[in-house]
């Protein structure tokens, strides 16, 4: 890939449960970041992934929900990541593929519940990661502040946590990971629980957050791993 050729990203937005009105805004935001985006809700597209030789630098599950993959698609996605592909989950990606145990391991945690959409604060825990290095130590944001079925700390590199004292209805306590990354096989995984509303995708800090997460997962701007 030349320096002037944008990285090709697959943005997958299929929903079989709750559907977020913000999905079109999210797709537009990823395109605006400068990527060559293929956006689809067709599960057959995931059946074509062939591991590290795939044309996609990363696969982004953007507020997917419910069971969204075929058995073949599941096998292809796992092979793609295990072989070195990048995977990015945004917001309701944690509400996806509950019937596939591998997906829960891949993402790092599964959605449990959320309080009302409201302003709150995210505490940046890791200032070295490209998804968070541009953010203030305490990032004021408005979102749904997802709770998860289990705390992923220990299995993931936590980048930011929710400050439950800054909003009403938090259910995880003092240690509430909200943004994280991890490695799976030879691949990389980035997840952010933020991104519920369309307004998020117009926010410059949130767009930079997404850009850093996608670039990290796809190893863009880094030397190839040999």
mmCIF file of C-alpha atoms in Angstrom:
data_model
loop_
_atom_site.group_PDB
_atom_site.id
_atom_site.type_symbol
_atom_site.label_atom_id
_atom_site.label_comp_id
_atom_site.label_asym_id
_atom_site.label_seq_id
_atom_site.Cartn_x
_atom_site.Cartn_y
_atom_site.Cartn_z
ATOM 1 C CA UNK A 1 0.000 0.000 0.000
ATOM 2 C CA UNK A 2 1.418 3.359 -0.985
ATOM 3 C CA UNK A 3 1.459 6.343 1.325
ATOM 4 C CA UNK A 4 -1.294 7.946 -0.737
ATOM 5 C CA UNK A 5 -3.602 4.935 -0.864
ATOM 6 C CA UNK A 6 -6.212 4.959 1.918
ATOM 7 C CA UNK A 7 -6.573 1.804 3.967
ATOM 8 C CA UNK A 8 -9.609 -0.273 3.092
ATOM 9 C CA UNK A 9 -11.983 -0.870 6.014
ATOM 10 C CA UNK A 10 -15.064 -3.072 6.210
ATOM 11 C CA UNK A 11 -17.787 -1.485 8.351
ATOM 12 C CA UNK A 12 -20.438 -4.045 9.277
ATOM 13 C CA UNK A 13 -23.754 -2.735 10.606
ATOM 14 C CA UNK A 14 -26.191 -5.652 10.563
ATOM 15 C CA UNK A 15 -28.718 -5.704 13.414
ATOM 16 C CA UNK A 16 -31.172 -8.419 14.412
ATOM 17 C CA UNK A 17 -32.049 -6.813 17.750
ATOM 18 C CA UNK A 18 -32.062 -3.130 18.736
ATOM 19 C CA UNK A 19 -31.047 -0.820 15.921
ATOM 20 C CA UNK A 20 -29.290 2.482 16.604
ATOM 21 C CA UNK A 21 -30.411 5.504 14.591
ATOM 22 C CA UNK A 22 -26.791 6.689 14.724
ATOM 23 C CA UNK A 23 -25.476 3.965 12.396
ATOM 24 C CA UNK A 24 -25.513 6.149 9.221
ATOM 25 C CA UNK A 25 -23.683 8.908 11.104
ATOM 26 C CA UNK A 26 -21.119 6.378 12.294
ATOM 27 C CA UNK A 27 -20.472 5.073 8.789
ATOM 28 C CA UNK A 28 -20.116 8.632 7.492
ATOM 29 C CA UNK A 29 -17.668 9.446 10.283
ATOM 30 C CA UNK A 30 -15.421 6.481 9.472
ATOM 31 C CA UNK A 31 -15.421 7.558 5.835
ATOM 32 C CA UNK A 32 -14.574 11.117 6.868
ATOM 33 C CA UNK A 33 -11.515 9.807 8.707
ATOM 34 C CA UNK A 34 -9.988 9.092 5.321
ATOM 35 C CA UNK A 35 -10.509 5.342 4.976
ATOM 36 C CA UNK A 36 -11.720 3.532 1.884
ATOM 37 C CA UNK A 37 -14.904 2.147 3.463
ATOM 38 C CA UNK A 38 -17.054 -0.747 2.349
ATOM 39 C CA UNK A 39 -20.198 -0.550 4.494
ATOM 40 C CA UNK A 40 -22.520 -3.530 4.478
ATOM 41 C CA UNK A 41 -25.230 -5.396 6.347
ATOM 42 C CA UNK A 42 -24.901 -8.488 4.169
ATOM 43 C CA UNK A 43 -23.509 -11.437 6.165
ATOM 44 C CA UNK A 44 -22.277 -13.024 2.933
ATOM 45 C CA UNK A 45 -19.510 -10.399 2.794
ATOM 46 C CA UNK A 46 -18.022 -11.784 6.013
ATOM 47 C CA UNK A 47 -17.940 -15.242 4.434
ATOM 48 C CA UNK A 48 -15.302 -13.983 2.010
ATOM 49 C CA UNK A 49 -12.641 -12.990 4.537
ATOM 50 C CA UNK A 50 -9.510 -15.059 4.013
ATOM 51 C CA UNK A 51 -7.300 -14.186 6.966
ATOM 52 C CA UNK A 52 -4.298 -11.848 6.677
ATOM 53 C CA UNK A 53 -4.567 -11.762 2.867
ATOM 54 C CA UNK A 54 -7.971 -10.090 3.083
ATOM 55 C CA UNK A 55 -8.124 -6.700 1.353
ATOM 56 C CA UNK A 56 -9.331 -5.137 4.604
ATOM 57 C CA UNK A 57 -6.950 -3.537 7.067
ATOM 58 C CA UNK A 58 -9.655 -3.851 9.725
ATOM 59 C CA UNK A 59 -13.220 -4.998 10.207
ATOM 60 C CA UNK A 60 -15.420 -2.616 12.229
ATOM 61 C CA UNK A 61 -18.607 -3.848 13.892
ATOM 62 C CA UNK A 62 -20.485 -0.559 14.253
ATOM 63 C CA UNK A 63 -23.430 -0.929 16.668
ATOM 64 C CA UNK A 64 -24.270 -4.383 15.417
ATOM 65 C CA UNK A 65 -26.764 -6.281 17.585
ATOM 66 C CA UNK A 66 -28.067 -9.794 17.964
ATOM 67 C CA UNK A 67 -26.891 -12.721 15.878
ATOM 68 C CA UNK A 68 -25.412 -11.205 12.734
ATOM 69 C CA UNK A 69 -23.122 -13.880 11.265
ATOM 70 C CA UNK A 70 -23.573 -17.202 9.527
ATOM 71 C CA UNK A 71 -21.538 -20.191 10.636
ATOM 72 C CA UNK A 72 -19.233 -19.644 7.673
ATOM 73 C CA UNK A 73 -18.938 -15.964 8.515
ATOM 74 C CA UNK A 74 -17.959 -16.817 12.076
ATOM 75 C CA UNK A 75 -15.223 -19.132 10.841
ATOM 76 C CA UNK A 76 -13.939 -16.541 8.392
ATOM 77 C CA UNK A 77 -13.909 -13.729 10.951
ATOM 78 C CA UNK A 78 -12.040 -15.795 13.527
ATOM 79 C CA UNK A 79 -9.496 -16.912 10.930
ATOM 80 C CA UNK A 80 -9.062 -13.319 9.774
ATOM 81 C CA UNK A 81 -8.294 -12.048 13.272
ATOM 82 C CA UNK A 82 -6.198 -15.035 14.316
ATOM 83 C CA UNK A 83 -4.179 -14.564 11.125
ATOM 84 C CA UNK A 84 -3.374 -10.921 11.881
ATOM 85 C CA UNK A 85 -6.459 -8.902 10.922
ATOM 86 C CA UNK A 86 -7.708 -5.948 12.935
ATOM 87 C CA UNK A 87 -11.111 -5.953 14.628
ATOM 88 C CA UNK A 88 -12.880 -2.885 16.022
ATOM 89 C CA UNK A 89 -16.108 -2.936 18.017
ATOM 90 C CA UNK A 90 -18.114 0.233 18.552
ATOM 91 C CA UNK A 91 -20.868 0.619 21.177
ATOM 92 C CA UNK A 92 -23.503 -2.089 20.569
ATOM 93 C CA UNK A 93 -20.904 -4.430 19.122
ATOM 94 C CA UNK A 94 -20.921 -5.709 22.718
ATOM 95 C CA UNK A 95 -24.607 -6.668 22.236
ATOM 96 C CA UNK A 96 -23.727 -9.035 19.393
ATOM 97 C CA UNK A 97 -23.306 -12.784 18.835
ATOM 98 C CA UNK A 98 -24.278 -13.901 22.340
ATOM 99 C CA UNK A 99 -24.566 -17.463 21.019
ATOM 100 C CA UNK A 100 -20.948 -17.568 19.833
ATOM 101 C CA UNK A 101 -18.509 -17.992 22.763
ATOM 102 C CA UNK A 102 -15.481 -17.001 20.672
ATOM 103 C CA UNK A 103 -16.958 -13.560 20.023
ATOM 104 C CA UNK A 104 -17.205 -12.802 23.721
ATOM 105 C CA UNK A 105 -13.539 -13.700 24.130
ATOM 106 C CA UNK A 106 -12.608 -11.699 21.041
ATOM 107 C CA UNK A 107 -14.326 -8.520 22.175
ATOM 108 C CA UNK A 108 -13.377 -8.900 25.831
ATOM 109 C CA UNK A 109 -16.792 -8.429 27.490
ATOM 110 C CA UNK A 110 -20.503 -8.618 26.772
ATOM 111 C CA UNK A 111 -23.128 -5.926 27.352
ATOM 112 C CA UNK A 112 -25.379 -6.325 30.395
ATOM 113 C CA UNK A 113 -27.405 -3.100 30.718
ATOM 114 C CA UNK A 114 -27.177 0.674 30.577
ATOM 115 C CA UNK A 115 -28.687 3.595 32.467
ATOM 116 C CA UNK A 116 -30.424 6.487 30.723
ATOM 117 C CA UNK A 117 -28.507 8.415 28.081
ATOM 118 C CA UNK A 118 -26.858 11.243 30.027
ATOM 119 C CA UNK A 119 -23.690 13.296 30.537
ATOM 120 C CA UNK A 120 -20.871 11.663 32.464
ATOM 121 C CA UNK A 121 -17.117 11.410 32.734
ATOM 122 C CA UNK A 122 -14.592 8.927 31.395
ATOM 123 C CA UNK A 123 -11.254 8.740 33.188
ATOM 124 C CA UNK A 124 -8.391 8.112 30.782
ATOM 125 C CA UNK A 125 -6.237 5.356 32.214
ATOM 126 C CA UNK A 126 -3.747 4.862 29.377
ATOM 127 C CA UNK A 127 -2.347 8.013 27.795
ATOM 128 C CA UNK A 128 0.009 6.139 25.444
ATOM 129 C CA UNK A 129 -2.573 4.549 23.174
ATOM 130 C CA UNK A 130 -3.452 6.382 19.930
ATOM 131 C CA UNK A 131 -7.163 6.213 20.776
ATOM 132 C CA UNK A 132 -6.749 8.118 24.031
ATOM 133 C CA UNK A 133 -3.500 10.102 23.924
ATOM 134 C CA UNK A 134 -5.287 13.203 22.587
ATOM 135 C CA UNK A 135 -7.943 13.222 25.313
ATOM 136 C CA UNK A 136 -7.991 15.145 28.601
ATOM 137 C CA UNK A 137 -7.367 13.152 31.778
ATOM 138 C CA UNK A 138 -11.104 13.343 32.460
ATOM 139 C CA UNK A 139 -13.220 13.284 29.311
ATOM 140 C CA UNK A 140 -16.724 14.706 29.668
ATOM 141 C CA UNK A 141 -19.102 12.983 27.293
ATOM 142 C CA UNK A 142 -22.774 12.091 26.876
ATOM 143 C CA UNK A 143 -23.650 8.465 26.283
ATOM 144 C CA UNK A 144 -25.363 5.360 27.679
ATOM 145 C CA UNK A 145 -22.424 4.262 29.908
ATOM 146 C CA UNK A 146 -22.674 0.533 29.296
ATOM 147 C CA UNK A 147 -22.379 -1.995 32.101
ATOM 148 C CA UNK A 148 -20.884 -5.373 31.192
ATOM 149 C CA UNK A 149 -21.605 -8.882 32.390
ATOM 150 C CA UNK A 150 -18.080 -9.206 33.744
ATOM 151 C CA UNK A 151 -15.170 -6.826 34.255
ATOM 152 C CA UNK A 152 -12.684 -7.464 31.426
ATOM 153 C CA UNK A 153 -9.671 -6.140 33.332
ATOM 154 C CA UNK A 154 -6.917 -8.720 33.366
ATOM 155 C CA UNK A 155 -7.836 -9.993 29.910
ATOM 156 C CA UNK A 156 -7.598 -6.598 28.165
ATOM 157 C CA UNK A 157 -5.521 -3.423 28.226
ATOM 158 C CA UNK A 158 -7.912 -0.905 29.763
ATOM 159 C CA UNK A 159 -7.673 2.545 28.170
ATOM 160 C CA UNK A 160 -10.520 4.403 29.858
ATOM 161 C CA UNK A 161 -13.010 3.813 32.660
ATOM 162 C CA UNK A 162 -16.394 5.288 33.468
ATOM 163 C CA UNK A 163 -16.589 7.469 36.568
ATOM 164 C CA UNK A 164 -19.875 6.209 37.995
ATOM 165 C CA UNK A 165 -20.011 9.112 40.440
ATOM 166 C CA UNK A 166 -20.497 11.451 37.469
ATOM 167 C CA UNK A 167 -23.825 9.987 36.293
ATOM 168 C CA UNK A 168 -26.846 8.102 37.611
ATOM 169 C CA UNK A 169 -27.396 4.366 37.382
ATOM 170 C CA UNK A 170 -23.944 2.852 36.999
ATOM 171 C CA UNK A 171 -23.795 -0.796 38.013
ATOM 172 C CA UNK A 172 -20.172 -1.914 37.961
ATOM 173 C CA UNK A 173 -18.689 0.117 40.788
ATOM 174 C CA UNK A 174 -15.344 1.862 41.129
ATOM 175 C CA UNK A 175 -13.613 -0.200 38.434
ATOM 176 C CA UNK A 176 -15.711 0.207 35.282
ATOM 177 C CA UNK A 177 -13.720 -0.308 32.051
ATOM 178 C CA UNK A 178 -15.267 1.464 29.092
ATOM 179 C CA UNK A 179 -12.593 1.418 26.375
ATOM 180 C CA UNK A 180 -9.945 -1.253 25.886
ATOM 181 C CA UNK A 181 -7.781 -3.183 23.471
ATOM 182 C CA UNK A 182 -6.298 -6.651 23.348
ATOM 183 C CA UNK A 183 -4.545 -9.117 21.100
ATOM 184 C CA UNK A 184 -6.189 -12.227 19.708
ATOM 185 C CA UNK A 185 -3.889 -14.655 17.970
ATOM 186 C CA UNK A 186 -1.836 -12.542 15.579
ATOM 187 C CA UNK A 187 -4.592 -9.929 15.378
ATOM 188 C CA UNK A 188 -5.550 -6.848 17.352
ATOM 189 C CA UNK A 189 -8.907 -5.892 18.863
ATOM 190 C CA UNK A 190 -10.098 -2.432 19.949
ATOM 191 C CA UNK A 191 -13.435 -1.718 21.618
ATOM 192 C CA UNK A 192 -15.152 1.490 22.714
ATOM 193 C CA UNK A 193 -18.492 1.428 24.507
ATOM 194 C CA UNK A 194 -19.182 5.011 23.431
ATOM 195 C CA UNK A 195 -21.041 6.052 20.289
ATOM 196 C CA UNK A 196 -24.756 5.736 21.047
ATOM 197 C CA UNK A 197 -26.032 8.956 19.483
ATOM 198 C CA UNK A 198 -25.477 10.567 16.099
ATOM 199 C CA UNK A 199 -24.036 13.626 17.858
ATOM 200 C CA UNK A 200 -21.070 11.552 19.037
ATOM 201 C CA UNK A 201 -19.873 11.116 15.470
ATOM 202 C CA UNK A 202 -19.750 14.880 14.947
ATOM 203 C CA UNK A 203 -17.520 15.307 18.010
ATOM 204 C CA UNK A 204 -13.886 15.938 17.051
ATOM 205 C CA UNK A 205 -12.492 14.143 20.102
ATOM 206 C CA UNK A 206 -14.669 11.102 19.491
ATOM 207 C CA UNK A 207 -13.685 10.975 15.820
ATOM 208 C CA UNK A 208 -10.016 11.092 16.821
ATOM 209 C CA UNK A 209 -10.776 8.344 19.358
ATOM 210 C CA UNK A 210 -12.177 6.150 16.583
ATOM 211 C CA UNK A 211 -9.306 6.959 14.260
ATOM 212 C CA UNK A 212 -6.730 6.002 16.863
ATOM 213 C CA UNK A 213 -8.515 2.757 17.652
ATOM 214 C CA UNK A 214 -8.855 1.719 14.017
ATOM 215 C CA UNK A 215 -5.268 2.660 13.205
ATOM 216 C CA UNK A 216 -4.009 0.651 16.172
ATOM 217 C CA UNK A 217 -6.068 -2.439 15.320
ATOM 218 C CA UNK A 218 -5.002 -2.267 11.678
ATOM 219 C CA UNK A 219 -1.357 -1.478 12.534
ATOM 220 C CA UNK A 220 -1.502 1.530 10.260
ATOM 221 C CA UNK A 221 1.525 3.764 10.508
ATOM 222 C CA UNK A 222 3.558 0.998 12.134
ATOM 223 C CA UNK A 223 6.228 -1.299 10.822
ATOM 224 C CA UNK A 224 4.811 -4.666 9.772
ATOM 225 C CA UNK A 225 5.088 -7.480 12.281
ATOM 226 C CA UNK A 226 7.349 -10.169 10.841
#
